[in-house]
Each structure stands twice: as C-alpha cells, then as structure tokens.
Short mmCIF file of C-alpha atoms in Angstrom, two decimals:
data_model
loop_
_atom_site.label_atom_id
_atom_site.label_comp_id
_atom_site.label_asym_id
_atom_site.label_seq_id
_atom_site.Cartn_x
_atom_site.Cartn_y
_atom_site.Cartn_z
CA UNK A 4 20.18 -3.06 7.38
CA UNK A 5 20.86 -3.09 3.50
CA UNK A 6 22.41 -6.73 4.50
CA UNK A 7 20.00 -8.10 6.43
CA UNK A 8 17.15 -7.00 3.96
CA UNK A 9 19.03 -8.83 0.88
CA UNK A 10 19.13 -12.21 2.76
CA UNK A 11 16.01 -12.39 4.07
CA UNK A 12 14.47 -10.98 0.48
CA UNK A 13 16.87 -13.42 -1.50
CA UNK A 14 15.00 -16.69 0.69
CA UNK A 15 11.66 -15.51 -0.15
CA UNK A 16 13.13 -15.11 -3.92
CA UNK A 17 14.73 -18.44 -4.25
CA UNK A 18 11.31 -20.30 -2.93
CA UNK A 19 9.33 -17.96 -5.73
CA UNK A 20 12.00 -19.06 -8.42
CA UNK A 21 11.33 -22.33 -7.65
CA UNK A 22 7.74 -22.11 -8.23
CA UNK A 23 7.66 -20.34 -11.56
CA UNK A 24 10.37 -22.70 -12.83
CA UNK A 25 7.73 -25.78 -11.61
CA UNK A 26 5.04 -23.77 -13.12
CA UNK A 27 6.33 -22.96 -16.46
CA UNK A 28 8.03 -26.39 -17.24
CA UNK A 29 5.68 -28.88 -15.64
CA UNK A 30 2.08 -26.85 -16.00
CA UNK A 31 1.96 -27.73 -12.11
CA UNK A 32 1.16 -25.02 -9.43
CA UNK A 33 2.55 -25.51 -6.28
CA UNK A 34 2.04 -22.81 -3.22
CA UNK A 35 4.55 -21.37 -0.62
CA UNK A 36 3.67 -20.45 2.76
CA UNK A 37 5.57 -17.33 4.41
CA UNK A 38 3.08 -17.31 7.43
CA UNK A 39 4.11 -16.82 10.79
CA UNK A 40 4.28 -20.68 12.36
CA UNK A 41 6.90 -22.89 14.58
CA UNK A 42 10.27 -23.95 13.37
CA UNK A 43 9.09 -27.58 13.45
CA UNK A 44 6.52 -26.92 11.31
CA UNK A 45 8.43 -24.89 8.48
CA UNK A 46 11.73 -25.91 8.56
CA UNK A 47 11.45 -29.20 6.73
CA UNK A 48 9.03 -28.17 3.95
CA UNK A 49 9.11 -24.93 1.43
CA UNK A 50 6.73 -26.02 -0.62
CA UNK A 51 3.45 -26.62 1.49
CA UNK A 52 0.86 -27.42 -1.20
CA UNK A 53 -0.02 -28.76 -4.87
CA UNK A 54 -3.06 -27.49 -7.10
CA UNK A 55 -5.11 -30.88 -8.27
CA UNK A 56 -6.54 -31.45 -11.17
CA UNK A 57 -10.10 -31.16 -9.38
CA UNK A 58 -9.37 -27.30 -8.08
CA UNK A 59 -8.44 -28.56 -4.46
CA UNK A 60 -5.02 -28.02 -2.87
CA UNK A 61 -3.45 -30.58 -1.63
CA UNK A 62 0.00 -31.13 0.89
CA UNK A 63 2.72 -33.56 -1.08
CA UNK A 64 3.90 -36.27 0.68
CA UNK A 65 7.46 -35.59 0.09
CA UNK A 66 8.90 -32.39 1.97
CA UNK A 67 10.98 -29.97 -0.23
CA UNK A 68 13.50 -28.11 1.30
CA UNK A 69 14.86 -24.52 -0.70
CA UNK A 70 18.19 -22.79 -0.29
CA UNK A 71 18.92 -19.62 -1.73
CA UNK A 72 22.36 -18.69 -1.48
CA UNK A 73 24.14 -15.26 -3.34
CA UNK A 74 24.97 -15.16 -6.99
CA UNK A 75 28.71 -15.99 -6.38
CA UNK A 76 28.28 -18.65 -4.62
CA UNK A 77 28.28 -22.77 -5.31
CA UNK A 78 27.78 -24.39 -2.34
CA UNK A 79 24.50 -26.03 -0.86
CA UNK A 80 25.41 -25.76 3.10
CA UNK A 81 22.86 -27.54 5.43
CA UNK A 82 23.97 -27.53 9.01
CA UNK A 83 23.35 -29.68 12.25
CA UNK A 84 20.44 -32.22 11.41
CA UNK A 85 18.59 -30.40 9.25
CA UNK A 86 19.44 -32.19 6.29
CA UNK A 87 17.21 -35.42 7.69
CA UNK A 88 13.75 -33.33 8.12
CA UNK A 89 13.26 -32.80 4.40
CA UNK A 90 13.83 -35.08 1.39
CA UNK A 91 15.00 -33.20 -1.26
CA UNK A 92 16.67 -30.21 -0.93
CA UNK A 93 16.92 -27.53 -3.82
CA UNK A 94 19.69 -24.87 -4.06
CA UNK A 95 19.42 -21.88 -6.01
CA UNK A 96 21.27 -18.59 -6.07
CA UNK A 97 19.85 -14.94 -6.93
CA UNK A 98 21.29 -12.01 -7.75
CA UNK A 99 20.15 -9.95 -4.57
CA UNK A 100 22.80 -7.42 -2.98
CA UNK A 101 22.95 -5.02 -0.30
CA UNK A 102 21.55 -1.94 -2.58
CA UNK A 103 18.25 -4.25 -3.45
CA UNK A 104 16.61 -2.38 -0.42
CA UNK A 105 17.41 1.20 -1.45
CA UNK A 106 16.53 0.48 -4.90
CA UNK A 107 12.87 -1.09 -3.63
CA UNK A 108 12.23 2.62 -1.48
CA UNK A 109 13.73 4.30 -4.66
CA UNK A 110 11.12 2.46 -6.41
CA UNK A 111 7.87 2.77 -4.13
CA UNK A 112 8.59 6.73 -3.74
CA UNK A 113 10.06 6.03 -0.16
CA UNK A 114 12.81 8.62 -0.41
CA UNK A 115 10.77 10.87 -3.01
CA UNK A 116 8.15 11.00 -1.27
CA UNK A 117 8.67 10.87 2.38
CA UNK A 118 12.35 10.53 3.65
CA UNK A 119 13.56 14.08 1.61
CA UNK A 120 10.80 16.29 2.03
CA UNK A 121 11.60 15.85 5.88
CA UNK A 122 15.20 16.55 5.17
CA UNK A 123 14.06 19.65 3.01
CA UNK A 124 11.42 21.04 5.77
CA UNK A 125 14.23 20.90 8.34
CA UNK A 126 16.84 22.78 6.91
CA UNK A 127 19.23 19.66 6.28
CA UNK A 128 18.85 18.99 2.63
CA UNK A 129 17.59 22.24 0.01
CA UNK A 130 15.89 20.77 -3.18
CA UNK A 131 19.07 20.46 -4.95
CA UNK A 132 20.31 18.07 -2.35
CA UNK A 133 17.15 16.06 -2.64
CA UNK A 134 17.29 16.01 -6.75
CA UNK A 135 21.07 14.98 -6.25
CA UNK A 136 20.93 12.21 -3.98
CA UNK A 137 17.60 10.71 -5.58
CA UNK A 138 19.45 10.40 -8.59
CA UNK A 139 22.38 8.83 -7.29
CA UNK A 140 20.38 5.55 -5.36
CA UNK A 141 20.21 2.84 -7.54
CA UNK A 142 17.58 1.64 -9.50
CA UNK A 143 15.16 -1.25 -9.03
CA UNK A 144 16.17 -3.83 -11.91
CA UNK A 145 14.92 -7.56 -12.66
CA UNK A 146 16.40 -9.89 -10.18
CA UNK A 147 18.07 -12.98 -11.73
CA UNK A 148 17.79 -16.52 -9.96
CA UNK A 149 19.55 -19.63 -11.11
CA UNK A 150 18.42 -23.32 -10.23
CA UNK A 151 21.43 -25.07 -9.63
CA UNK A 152 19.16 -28.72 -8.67
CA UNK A 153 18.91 -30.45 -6.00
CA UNK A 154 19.85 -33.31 -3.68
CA UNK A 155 17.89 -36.31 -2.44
CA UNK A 156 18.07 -37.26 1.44
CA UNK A 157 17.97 -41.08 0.82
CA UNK A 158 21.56 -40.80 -1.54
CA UNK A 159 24.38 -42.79 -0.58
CA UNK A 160 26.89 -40.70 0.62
CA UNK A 161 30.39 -41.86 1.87
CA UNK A 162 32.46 -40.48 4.24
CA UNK A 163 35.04 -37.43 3.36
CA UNK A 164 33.79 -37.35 -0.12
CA UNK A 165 36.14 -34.17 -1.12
CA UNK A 166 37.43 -32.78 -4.20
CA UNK A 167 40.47 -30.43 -4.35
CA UNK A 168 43.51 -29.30 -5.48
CA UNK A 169 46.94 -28.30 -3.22
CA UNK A 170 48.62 -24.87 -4.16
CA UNK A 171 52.05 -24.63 -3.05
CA UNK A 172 50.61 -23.97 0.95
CA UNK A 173 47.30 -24.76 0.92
CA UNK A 174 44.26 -27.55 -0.21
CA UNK A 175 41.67 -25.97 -1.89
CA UNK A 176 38.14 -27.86 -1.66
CA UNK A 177 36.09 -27.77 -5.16
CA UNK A 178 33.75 -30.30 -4.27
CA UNK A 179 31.90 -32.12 -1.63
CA UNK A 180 28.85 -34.32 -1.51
CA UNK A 181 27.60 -35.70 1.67
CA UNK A 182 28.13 -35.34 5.24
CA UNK A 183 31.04 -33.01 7.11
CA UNK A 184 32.29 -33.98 10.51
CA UNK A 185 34.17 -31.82 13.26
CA UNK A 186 37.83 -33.36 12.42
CA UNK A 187 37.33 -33.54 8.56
CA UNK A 188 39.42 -31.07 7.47
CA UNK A 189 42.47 -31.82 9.61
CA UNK A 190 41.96 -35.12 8.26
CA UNK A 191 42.00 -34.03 4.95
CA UNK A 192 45.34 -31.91 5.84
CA UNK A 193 47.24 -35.36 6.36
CA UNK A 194 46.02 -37.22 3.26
CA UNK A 195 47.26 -34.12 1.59
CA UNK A 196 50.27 -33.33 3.24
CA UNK A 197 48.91 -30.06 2.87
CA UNK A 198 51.45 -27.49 5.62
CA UNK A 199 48.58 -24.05 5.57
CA UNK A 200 45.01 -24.02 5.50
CA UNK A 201 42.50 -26.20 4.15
CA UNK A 202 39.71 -23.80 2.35
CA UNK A 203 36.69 -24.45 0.50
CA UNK A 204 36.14 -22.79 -3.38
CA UNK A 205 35.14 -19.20 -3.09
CA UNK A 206 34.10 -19.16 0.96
CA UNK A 207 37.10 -20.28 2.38
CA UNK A 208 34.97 -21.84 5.64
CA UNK A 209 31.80 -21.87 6.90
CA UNK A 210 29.94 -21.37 10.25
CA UNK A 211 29.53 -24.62 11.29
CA UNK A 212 31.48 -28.05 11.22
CA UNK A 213 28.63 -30.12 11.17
CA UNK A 214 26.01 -31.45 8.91
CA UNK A 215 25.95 -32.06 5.20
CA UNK A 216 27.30 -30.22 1.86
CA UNK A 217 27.39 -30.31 -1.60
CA UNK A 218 28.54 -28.37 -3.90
CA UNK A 219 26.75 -26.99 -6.76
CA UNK A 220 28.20 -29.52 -9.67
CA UNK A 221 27.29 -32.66 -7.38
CA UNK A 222 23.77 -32.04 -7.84
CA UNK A 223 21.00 -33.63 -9.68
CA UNK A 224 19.88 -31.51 -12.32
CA UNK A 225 18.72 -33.39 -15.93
CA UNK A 226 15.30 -33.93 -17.25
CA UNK A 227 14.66 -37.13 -16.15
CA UNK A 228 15.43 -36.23 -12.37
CA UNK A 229 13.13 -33.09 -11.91
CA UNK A 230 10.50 -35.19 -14.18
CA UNK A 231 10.85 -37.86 -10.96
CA UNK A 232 10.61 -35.27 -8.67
CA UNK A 233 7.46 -33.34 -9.97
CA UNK A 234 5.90 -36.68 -10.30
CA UNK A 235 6.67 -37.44 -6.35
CA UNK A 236 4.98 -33.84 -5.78
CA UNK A 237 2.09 -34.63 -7.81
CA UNK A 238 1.42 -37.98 -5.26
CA UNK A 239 -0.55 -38.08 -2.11
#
C-alpha cells in the first residue's frame, strides 16, 4: 500500500514542481488538472491551462507531458507511442518513499486519533503501546523535487544512440537519447562483444522494449531553452 501511495503521490508531486518552478522563474501561472477524464484526453497534456494577462485561462497550443520518476533515478522512460501525443516531455524526480504515507496519517492524527484508540478499546494495544509505536512512525518532512529538463518530440534522433562502458562481463548503458527497439540490446551485445548482460545505469532493465528514452544528462535544460519553451506556453 505504502508503495503504491508513493507513486501515485510522487506524479501528482512532479506536475506541482513543475508549476512552482514555472511560477517562480517566469511570473507565469499555469494550472494542472487531476480530474477524473479519458486516457485520450489526459495522457498527452499535464499542463491543461495558462493564466493571461487579461484574467482568463487559456489551453496552450503545445501539449506538455510530466514524468516523475524516484530520487535515484536518471532515466526519462516513455513506452509504446506515447512519446508522439505530447511535444515536450519534462522529467523530474522527488524524493517520495514508501514511509511518505505513514508519515501523512502520522501527520493528520490518523493513527493518534483513530487507528490506536481502537487498538486500546479492544484489548490489543494498552496506552504504552500506543505512545510507543506513535513515536516510532516517521515524520512528515519537506519533500524535495529536482527538474532534470526536458525533451522536445520534433528532435532528431538516430537509431541506437547508446552510451556505455563494458566491465569485464557485461555493457553497462549510461546514456540514451531517442527511440529503443525490441532487438536493440542484442544488437548492442555484438558491437560490443560484450559475453553477459547488457544493463542500463542504476535499473538494470525496464518493463518494456519499446518506445523512446533518454537519460537524464541528454536533456535540454539551460536558460535559453525553458525561456523558448515558456514562450511556446504563453502562445495560442
């Protein structure tokens, strides 16, 4: 439960990130929309509308895309054909784990309040118990999030455009920027002449063998490419 809780809370995080960071560097307010609608309609775009000058919200032409991903990780992972319904996609990571949810209840009185007084009332827990397991949950703390940047869908890309090193057995994949194919990576094992496993940095694979990736050093992230990007928000 713990799990699930951290990465749905850590999507709804990285989207908020985003925001503030738009807000606080470019003055411009853009709004999310969590509301319940079909795939098709949400998949492609995170950020739904702009504030204009005039008071009056307004839906960008381009669609933004946001991927959270955990704290450790580097690697912007889009599967199947998603990649092609947005045109930009943003990757950020934030520091949500698996205790986040017990430290939210611990927080909002949940356990204080509600889940030990039943324990207390039937015999399972005395008040001891209570005082000694309240103590012992974690405690809510500010969440950090990290905007790594971001990758535009019109790019050139190139076919098998890996990074790596070979250990002594296997290829380790550092980098990748553009599209991954069912075949790459035993590909990749023959340019290599690499006899074990081909892995990727700090996941080792993922759950698909299809779509695009990047890693978090391939993408855009200067001045003068979120200043183009804000600017493409800011158009109707």
């Amino acid at each position: 439960m713990g799990q699930l809780w951290a990465d749905m809370i850590r999507g709804y995080l990285g989207e908020i990130a985003v925001k503030i960071f738009i807000k606080n560097n470019w003055k411009v307010e853009v709004f999310l929309d969590h509301e319940k609608g079909s795939l098709q309609d949400y998949l492609p775009m995170d950020i739904h509308e702009v504030l204009l000058p005039n008071g009056q919200r307004q839906t960008p032409k381009i669609k933004i895309s946001i991927k959270a991903t955990k704290w450790n990780r580097i690697w912007l992972d889009i599967p199947g054909d998603q990649f092609n319904h947005s045109d930009i996609h943003i990757l950020v990571k934030v520091g949500v784990g698996r205790d986040h949810l017990f430290a939210f209840f611990k927080e909002i009185s949940v356990f204080k309040d509600k889940i030990l007084p039943v324990g207390e009332k039937i015999g399972a827990l005395t008040h001891s118990d209570s005082e000694t397991l309240f103590n012992e949950l974690p405690s809510f703390q500010p969440i950090p999030a990290y905007i790594f940047g971001f990758i535009r869908k019109n790019d050139a890309f190139k076919k098998l455009p890996y990074e790596g090193k070979k250990g002594r057995k296997n290829y380790n994949i550092t980098g990748w920027k553009g599209p991954i194919s069912p075949g790459d990576l035993d590909e990749i094992k023959k340019r290599e002449k690499a006899p074990g496993k081909i892995e990727f940095e700090g996941i080792r694979k993922f759950s698909h063998n299809q779509g695009y990736l990047f890693n978090a050093g391939n993408l855009l992230w200067g001045k003068k490419d979120w200043d183009e990007v804000i600017e493409e928000i800011k158009s109707f």
